[in-house]
Amino acid sequence: MRNTLATITLVCCFASFAGAQRQILDPSQVVTIQYEHQPLHTILDDLTNRYGLKFSYSREKVVLDVEVTINLIQVPLSRALNRLLGLNGLDYRIIGDQ
């Protein structure tokens, strides 16, 4: 059964620090995401490790076991997240540095 369109807030924050200052997440940051038949939770975990992103979501509303195949090379982070999450009827928001 196809997952109904669920709007969620994925809170992303850039975990890198310059001295004691927290950097603002840059949606134009260039990323590469290439996954074949991987669970969404695995992809989100990998993006956290590779790009310092953090995701916050309701486990009751978001199905993370769905397998995803995506191949995006050197695209802006915003485009990659739109494509990745849009495949699953999800949405995200960047709020300040989160």
mmCIF file of N, CA and C in Angstrom:
data_model
loop_
_atom_site.group_PDB
_atom_site.id
_atom_site.type_symbol
_atom_site.label_atom_id
_atom_site.label_comp_id
_atom_site.label_asym_id
_atom_site.label_seq_id
_atom_site.Cartn_x
_atom_site.Cartn_y
_atom_site.Cartn_z
ATOM 1 N N MET A 1 0.846 -1.185 0.000
ATOM 2 C CA MET A 1 0.000 0.000 0.000
ATOM 3 C C MET A 1 0.887 1.242 0.000
ATOM 4 N N ARG A 2 0.581 2.162 -0.875
ATOM 5 C CA ARG A 2 1.400 3.370 -0.993
ATOM 6 C C ARG A 2 1.187 4.249 0.225
ATOM 7 N N ASN A 3 2.276 4.721 0.746
ATOM 8 C CA ASN A 3 2.237 5.608 1.904
ATOM 9 C C ASN A 3 1.529 6.905 1.524
ATOM 10 N N THR A 4 0.542 7.308 2.305
ATOM 11 C CA THR A 4 -0.154 8.555 2.024
ATOM 12 C C THR A 4 0.783 9.723 2.268
ATOM 13 N N LEU A 5 0.475 10.826 1.603
ATOM 14 C CA LEU A 5 1.323 12.005 1.730
ATOM 15 C C LEU A 5 1.333 12.473 3.175
ATOM 16 N N ALA A 6 2.498 12.418 3.768
ATOM 17 C CA ALA A 6 2.645 12.848 5.156
ATOM 18 C C ALA A 6 3.586 14.033 5.183
ATOM 19 N N THR A 7 3.133 15.115 5.727
ATOM 20 C CA THR A 7 3.993 16.269 5.868
ATOM 21 C C THR A 7 4.599 16.223 7.251
ATOM 22 N N ILE A 8 5.891 16.216 7.269
ATOM 23 C CA ILE A 8 6.602 16.178 8.541
ATOM 24 C C ILE A 8 7.615 17.296 8.564
ATOM 25 N N THR A 9 8.124 17.538 9.688
ATOM 26 C CA THR A 9 9.208 18.491 9.809
ATOM 27 C C THR A 9 10.466 17.717 10.112
ATOM 28 N N LEU A 10 11.362 17.757 9.179
ATOM 29 C CA LEU A 10 12.679 17.177 9.399
ATOM 30 C C LEU A 10 13.572 18.343 9.764
ATOM 31 N N VAL A 11 14.026 18.342 10.959
ATOM 32 C CA VAL A 11 14.848 19.436 11.422
ATOM 33 C C VAL A 11 16.293 19.068 11.138
ATOM 34 N N CYS A 12 16.936 19.881 10.343
ATOM 35 C CA CYS A 12 18.314 19.634 9.955
ATOM 36 C C CYS A 12 19.199 20.675 10.617
ATOM 37 N N CYS A 13 20.297 20.236 11.119
ATOM 38 C CA CYS A 13 21.257 21.214 11.602
ATOM 39 C C CYS A 13 22.648 20.797 11.186
ATOM 40 N N PHE A 14 23.438 21.762 10.876
ATOM 41 C CA PHE A 14 24.796 21.529 10.448
ATOM 42 C C PHE A 14 25.629 21.403 11.705
ATOM 43 N N ALA A 15 26.246 20.252 11.918
ATOM 44 C CA ALA A 15 26.898 19.951 13.184
ATOM 45 C C ALA A 15 28.347 20.416 13.246
ATOM 46 N N SER A 16 28.805 21.110 12.260
ATOM 47 C CA SER A 16 30.177 21.582 12.236
ATOM 48 C C SER A 16 30.302 22.855 13.067
ATOM 49 N N PHE A 17 31.436 23.007 13.718
ATOM 50 C CA PHE A 17 31.669 24.192 14.530
ATOM 51 C C PHE A 17 32.936 24.896 14.069
ATOM 52 N N ALA A 18 32.899 26.216 13.992
ATOM 53 C CA ALA A 18 34.082 27.024 13.722
ATOM 54 C C ALA A 18 34.403 27.706 15.036
ATOM 55 N N GLY A 19 35.402 27.189 15.727
ATOM 56 C CA GLY A 19 35.671 27.668 17.077
ATOM 57 C C GLY A 19 34.500 27.278 17.942
ATOM 58 N N ALA A 20 33.856 28.254 18.562
ATOM 59 C CA ALA A 20 32.687 27.971 19.386
ATOM 60 C C ALA A 20 31.397 28.316 18.658
ATOM 61 N N GLN A 21 31.493 28.763 17.399
ATOM 62 C CA GLN A 21 30.295 29.174 16.683
ATOM 63 C C GLN A 21 29.714 28.035 15.874
ATOM 64 N N ARG A 22 28.418 27.926 15.867
ATOM 65 C CA ARG A 22 27.703 26.939 15.068
ATOM 66 C C ARG A 22 27.440 27.547 13.689
ATOM 67 N N GLN A 23 27.726 26.776 12.631
ATOM 68 C CA GLN A 23 27.481 27.254 11.283
ATOM 69 C C GLN A 23 26.028 27.016 10.902
ATOM 70 N N ILE A 24 25.514 27.888 10.060
ATOM 71 C CA ILE A 24 24.156 27.761 9.552
ATOM 72 C C ILE A 24 24.164 26.729 8.428
ATOM 73 N N LEU A 25 23.168 25.888 8.401
ATOM 74 C CA LEU A 25 23.024 24.898 7.345
ATOM 75 C C LEU A 25 22.905 25.614 6.007
ATOM 76 N N ASP A 26 23.683 25.177 5.040
ATOM 77 C CA ASP A 26 23.696 25.800 3.724
ATOM 78 C C ASP A 26 22.980 24.893 2.728
ATOM 79 N N PRO A 27 21.738 25.223 2.341
ATOM 80 C CA PRO A 27 20.986 24.391 1.405
ATOM 81 C C PRO A 27 21.640 24.288 0.028
ATOM 82 N N SER A 28 22.583 25.192 -0.283
ATOM 83 C CA SER A 28 23.255 25.131 -1.577
ATOM 84 C C SER A 28 24.523 24.279 -1.528
ATOM 85 N N GLN A 29 24.854 23.751 -0.353
ATOM 86 C CA GLN A 29 26.016 22.861 -0.231
ATOM 87 C C GLN A 29 25.873 21.710 -1.222
ATOM 88 N N VAL A 30 26.922 21.402 -1.942
ATOM 89 C CA VAL A 30 26.885 20.357 -2.957
ATOM 90 C C VAL A 30 27.121 18.993 -2.303
ATOM 91 N N VAL A 31 26.239 18.042 -2.630
ATOM 92 C CA VAL A 31 26.311 16.698 -2.061
ATOM 93 C C VAL A 31 26.138 15.653 -3.159
ATOM 94 N N THR A 32 26.549 14.451 -2.857
ATOM 95 C CA THR A 32 26.319 13.301 -3.721
ATOM 96 C C THR A 32 25.625 12.242 -2.893
ATOM 97 N N ILE A 33 24.485 11.750 -3.371
ATOM 98 C CA ILE A 33 23.808 10.654 -2.679
ATOM 99 C C ILE A 33 23.487 9.568 -3.696
ATOM 100 N N GLN A 34 24.057 8.410 -3.448
ATOM 101 C CA GLN A 34 23.878 7.263 -4.327
ATOM 102 C C GLN A 34 23.561 6.040 -3.472
ATOM 103 N N TYR A 35 22.343 5.554 -3.572
ATOM 104 C CA TYR A 35 21.901 4.402 -2.792
ATOM 105 C C TYR A 35 21.028 3.526 -3.676
ATOM 106 N N GLU A 36 21.160 2.235 -3.509
ATOM 107 C CA GLU A 36 20.337 1.296 -4.258
ATOM 108 C C GLU A 36 19.660 0.341 -3.283
ATOM 109 N N HIS A 37 18.339 0.386 -3.259
ATOM 110 C CA HIS A 37 17.519 -0.478 -2.411
ATOM 111 C C HIS A 37 17.959 -0.426 -0.946
ATOM 112 N N GLN A 38 18.105 0.799 -0.417
ATOM 113 C CA GLN A 38 18.489 0.986 0.978
ATOM 114 C C GLN A 38 17.306 1.533 1.765
ATOM 115 N N PRO A 39 17.135 1.082 3.012
ATOM 116 C CA PRO A 39 16.056 1.645 3.842
ATOM 117 C C PRO A 39 16.293 3.139 4.072
ATOM 118 N N LEU A 40 15.217 3.894 4.110
ATOM 119 C CA LEU A 40 15.324 5.336 4.307
ATOM 120 C C LEU A 40 16.099 5.667 5.575
ATOM 121 N N HIS A 41 15.904 4.915 6.654
ATOM 122 C CA HIS A 41 16.618 5.216 7.901
ATOM 123 C C HIS A 41 18.125 5.060 7.725
ATOM 124 N N THR A 42 18.565 4.125 6.913
ATOM 125 C CA THR A 42 19.992 3.941 6.647
ATOM 126 C C THR A 42 20.553 5.141 5.887
ATOM 127 N N ILE A 43 19.785 5.633 4.926
ATOM 128 C CA ILE A 43 20.213 6.794 4.144
ATOM 129 C C ILE A 43 20.304 8.033 5.032
ATOM 130 N N LEU A 44 19.300 8.252 5.872
ATOM 131 C CA LEU A 44 19.327 9.413 6.766
ATOM 132 C C LEU A 44 20.502 9.329 7.730
ATOM 133 N N ASP A 45 20.788 8.134 8.249
ATOM 134 C CA ASP A 45 21.948 7.946 9.139
ATOM 135 C C ASP A 45 23.248 8.262 8.403
ATOM 136 N N ASP A 46 23.353 7.806 7.159
ATOM 137 C CA ASP A 46 24.564 8.058 6.375
ATOM 138 C C ASP A 46 24.732 9.544 6.084
ATOM 139 N N LEU A 47 23.639 10.229 5.753
ATOM 140 C CA LEU A 47 23.717 11.669 5.510
ATOM 141 C C LEU A 47 24.126 12.418 6.771
ATOM 142 N N THR A 48 23.678 11.936 7.917
ATOM 143 C CA THR A 48 24.094 12.528 9.188
ATOM 144 C C THR A 48 25.601 12.404 9.356
ATOM 145 N N ASN A 49 26.133 11.221 9.084
ATOM 146 C CA ASN A 49 27.569 10.990 9.244
ATOM 147 C C ASN A 49 28.404 11.732 8.203
ATOM 148 N N ARG A 50 27.969 11.742 6.959
ATOM 149 C CA ARG A 50 28.766 12.328 5.882
ATOM 150 C C ARG A 50 28.713 13.847 5.830
ATOM 151 N N TYR A 51 27.547 14.424 6.141
ATOM 152 C CA TYR A 51 27.365 15.863 5.952
ATOM 153 C C TYR A 51 27.014 16.609 7.238
ATOM 154 N N GLY A 52 27.012 15.926 8.368
ATOM 155 C CA GLY A 52 26.735 16.589 9.636
ATOM 156 C C GLY A 52 25.293 17.018 9.806
ATOM 157 N N LEU A 53 24.373 16.368 9.087
ATOM 158 C CA LEU A 53 22.955 16.707 9.204
ATOM 159 C C LEU A 53 22.342 15.939 10.357
ATOM 160 N N LYS A 54 21.330 16.519 10.959
ATOM 161 C CA LYS A 54 20.554 15.824 11.982
ATOM 162 C C LYS A 54 19.098 15.916 11.583
ATOM 163 N N PHE A 55 18.394 14.811 11.731
ATOM 164 C CA PHE A 55 16.986 14.753 11.356
ATOM 165 C C PHE A 55 16.149 14.473 12.592
ATOM 166 N N SER A 56 15.030 15.147 12.692
ATOM 167 C CA SER A 56 14.096 14.935 13.783
ATOM 168 C C SER A 56 12.729 14.667 13.168
ATOM 169 N N TYR A 57 12.072 13.601 13.606
ATOM 170 C CA TYR A 57 10.791 13.222 13.018
ATOM 171 C C TYR A 57 10.019 12.359 14.001
ATOM 172 N N SER A 58 8.746 12.233 13.732
ATOM 173 C CA SER A 58 7.879 11.397 14.550
ATOM 174 C C SER A 58 7.879 9.982 13.974
ATOM 175 N N ARG A 59 8.339 9.022 14.727
ATOM 176 C CA ARG A 59 8.384 7.635 14.257
ATOM 177 C C ARG A 59 6.980 7.063 14.022
ATOM 178 N N GLU A 60 5.967 7.655 14.649
ATOM 179 C CA GLU A 60 4.594 7.201 14.412
ATOM 180 C C GLU A 60 4.074 7.634 13.041
ATOM 181 N N LYS A 61 4.637 8.723 12.499
ATOM 182 C CA LYS A 61 4.135 9.266 11.247
ATOM 183 C C LYS A 61 5.039 8.991 10.049
ATOM 184 N N VAL A 62 6.272 8.623 10.295
ATOM 185 C CA VAL A 62 7.232 8.441 9.209
ATOM 186 C C VAL A 62 7.661 6.976 9.140
ATOM 187 N N VAL A 63 7.468 6.371 7.978
ATOM 188 C CA VAL A 63 7.893 4.992 7.751
ATOM 189 C C VAL A 63 9.323 5.036 7.232
ATOM 190 N N LEU A 64 10.257 4.502 8.012
ATOM 191 C CA LEU A 64 11.666 4.578 7.658
ATOM 192 C C LEU A 64 12.217 3.278 7.072
ATOM 193 N N ASP A 65 11.397 2.237 7.020
ATOM 194 C CA ASP A 65 11.872 0.957 6.498
ATOM 195 C C ASP A 65 11.685 0.832 4.989
ATOM 196 N N VAL A 66 11.048 1.808 4.359
ATOM 197 C CA VAL A 66 10.827 1.761 2.919
ATOM 198 C C VAL A 66 12.182 1.819 2.210
ATOM 199 N N GLU A 67 12.360 0.951 1.202
ATOM 200 C CA GLU A 67 13.615 0.921 0.464
ATOM 201 C C GLU A 67 13.623 1.990 -0.622
ATOM 202 N N VAL A 68 14.771 2.647 -0.758
ATOM 203 C CA VAL A 68 14.919 3.767 -1.680
ATOM 204 C C VAL A 68 16.110 3.515 -2.605
ATOM 205 N N THR A 69 15.927 3.856 -3.872
ATOM 206 C CA THR A 69 17.026 3.890 -4.829
ATOM 207 C C THR A 69 17.096 5.310 -5.364
ATOM 208 N N ILE A 70 18.264 5.928 -5.232
ATOM 209 C CA ILE A 70 18.440 7.315 -5.675
ATOM 210 C C ILE A 70 19.894 7.505 -6.091
ATOM 211 N N ASN A 71 20.100 8.295 -7.132
ATOM 212 C CA ASN A 71 21.438 8.530 -7.645
ATOM 213 C C ASN A 71 21.559 10.001 -8.045
ATOM 214 N N LEU A 72 22.084 10.812 -7.146
ATOM 215 C CA LEU A 72 22.263 12.242 -7.394
ATOM 216 C C LEU A 72 23.726 12.593 -7.150
ATOM 217 N N ILE A 73 24.371 13.150 -8.166
ATOM 218 C CA ILE A 73 25.797 13.452 -8.084
ATOM 219 C C ILE A 73 26.011 14.959 -8.163
ATOM 220 N N GLN A 74 26.692 15.488 -7.139
ATOM 221 C CA GLN A 74 27.066 16.902 -7.093
ATOM 222 C C GLN A 74 25.867 17.823 -7.335
ATOM 223 N N VAL A 75 24.857 17.704 -6.461
ATOM 224 C CA VAL A 75 23.680 18.562 -6.531
ATOM 225 C C VAL A 75 23.555 19.340 -5.227
ATOM 226 N N PRO A 76 22.851 20.460 -5.232
ATOM 227 C CA PRO A 76 22.639 21.195 -3.976
ATOM 228 C C PRO A 76 21.881 20.335 -2.965
ATOM 229 N N LEU A 77 22.239 20.501 -1.697
ATOM 230 C CA LEU A 77 21.597 19.748 -0.622
ATOM 231 C C LEU A 77 20.084 19.870 -0.677
ATOM 232 N N SER A 78 19.571 21.066 -0.926
ATOM 233 C CA SER A 78 18.116 21.261 -0.957
ATOM 234 C C SER A 78 17.477 20.383 -2.037
ATOM 235 N N ARG A 79 18.098 20.297 -3.201
ATOM 236 C CA ARG A 79 17.559 19.461 -4.280
ATOM 237 C C ARG A 79 17.611 17.980 -3.895
ATOM 238 N N ALA A 80 18.718 17.564 -3.283
ATOM 239 C CA ALA A 80 18.863 16.171 -2.871
ATOM 240 C C ALA A 80 17.803 15.792 -1.837
ATOM 241 N N LEU A 81 17.582 16.650 -0.844
ATOM 242 C CA LEU A 81 16.574 16.352 0.179
ATOM 243 C C LEU A 81 15.165 16.374 -0.413
ATOM 244 N N ASN A 82 14.898 17.343 -1.296
ATOM 245 C CA ASN A 82 13.578 17.385 -1.945
ATOM 246 C C ASN A 82 13.317 16.093 -2.700
ATOM 247 N N ARG A 83 14.291 15.633 -3.432
ATOM 248 C CA ARG A 83 14.134 14.415 -4.234
ATOM 249 C C ARG A 83 14.021 13.178 -3.347
ATOM 250 N N LEU A 84 14.943 13.039 -2.400
ATOM 251 C CA LEU A 84 14.947 11.880 -1.511
ATOM 252 C C LEU A 84 13.652 11.773 -0.720
ATOM 253 N N LEU A 85 13.253 12.845 -0.098
ATOM 254 C CA LEU A 85 12.069 12.805 0.753
ATOM 255 C C LEU A 85 10.790 12.842 -0.065
ATOM 256 N N GLY A 86 10.812 13.538 -1.196
ATOM 257 C CA GLY A 86 9.647 13.604 -2.064
ATOM 258 C C GLY A 86 9.259 12.247 -2.619
ATOM 259 N N LEU A 87 10.247 11.369 -2.824
ATOM 260 C CA LEU A 87 9.965 10.012 -3.297
ATOM 261 C C LEU A 87 9.039 9.271 -2.339
ATOM 262 N N ASN A 88 9.065 9.682 -1.073
ATOM 263 C CA ASN A 88 8.292 9.012 -0.038
ATOM 264 C C ASN A 88 7.156 9.867 0.495
ATOM 265 N N GLY A 89 6.803 10.926 -0.234
ATOM 266 C CA GLY A 89 5.697 11.779 0.177
ATOM 267 C C GLY A 89 5.988 12.581 1.426
ATOM 268 N N LEU A 90 7.273 12.872 1.664
ATOM 269 C CA LEU A 90 7.666 13.607 2.859
ATOM 270 C C LEU A 90 8.138 15.003 2.488
ATOM 271 N N ASP A 91 8.149 15.871 3.475
ATOM 272 C CA ASP A 91 8.578 17.247 3.328
ATOM 273 C C ASP A 91 9.548 17.539 4.460
ATOM 274 N N TYR A 92 10.341 18.597 4.333
ATOM 275 C CA TYR A 92 11.249 18.976 5.418
ATOM 276 C C TYR A 92 11.266 20.488 5.560
ATOM 277 N N ARG A 93 11.747 20.933 6.691
ATOM 278 C CA ARG A 93 11.904 22.362 6.962
ATOM 279 C C ARG A 93 13.268 22.570 7.603
ATOM 280 N N ILE A 94 13.928 23.655 7.219
ATOM 281 C CA ILE A 94 15.151 24.095 7.888
ATOM 282 C C ILE A 94 14.750 25.294 8.710
ATOM 283 N N ILE A 95 15.017 25.223 10.008
ATOM 284 C CA ILE A 95 14.612 26.285 10.916
ATOM 285 C C ILE A 95 15.870 26.845 11.583
ATOM 286 N N GLY A 96 16.247 28.070 11.182
ATOM 287 C CA GLY A 96 17.470 28.679 11.717
ATOM 288 C C GLY A 96 18.674 27.811 11.407
ATOM 289 N N ASP A 97 19.389 27.415 12.442
ATOM 290 C CA ASP A 97 20.529 26.530 12.235
ATOM 291 C C ASP A 97 20.122 25.058 12.391
ATOM 292 N N GLN A 98 18.837 24.832 12.411
ATOM 293 C CA GLN A 98 18.319 23.457 12.513
ATOM 294 C C GLN A 98 17.383 23.175 11.351
#
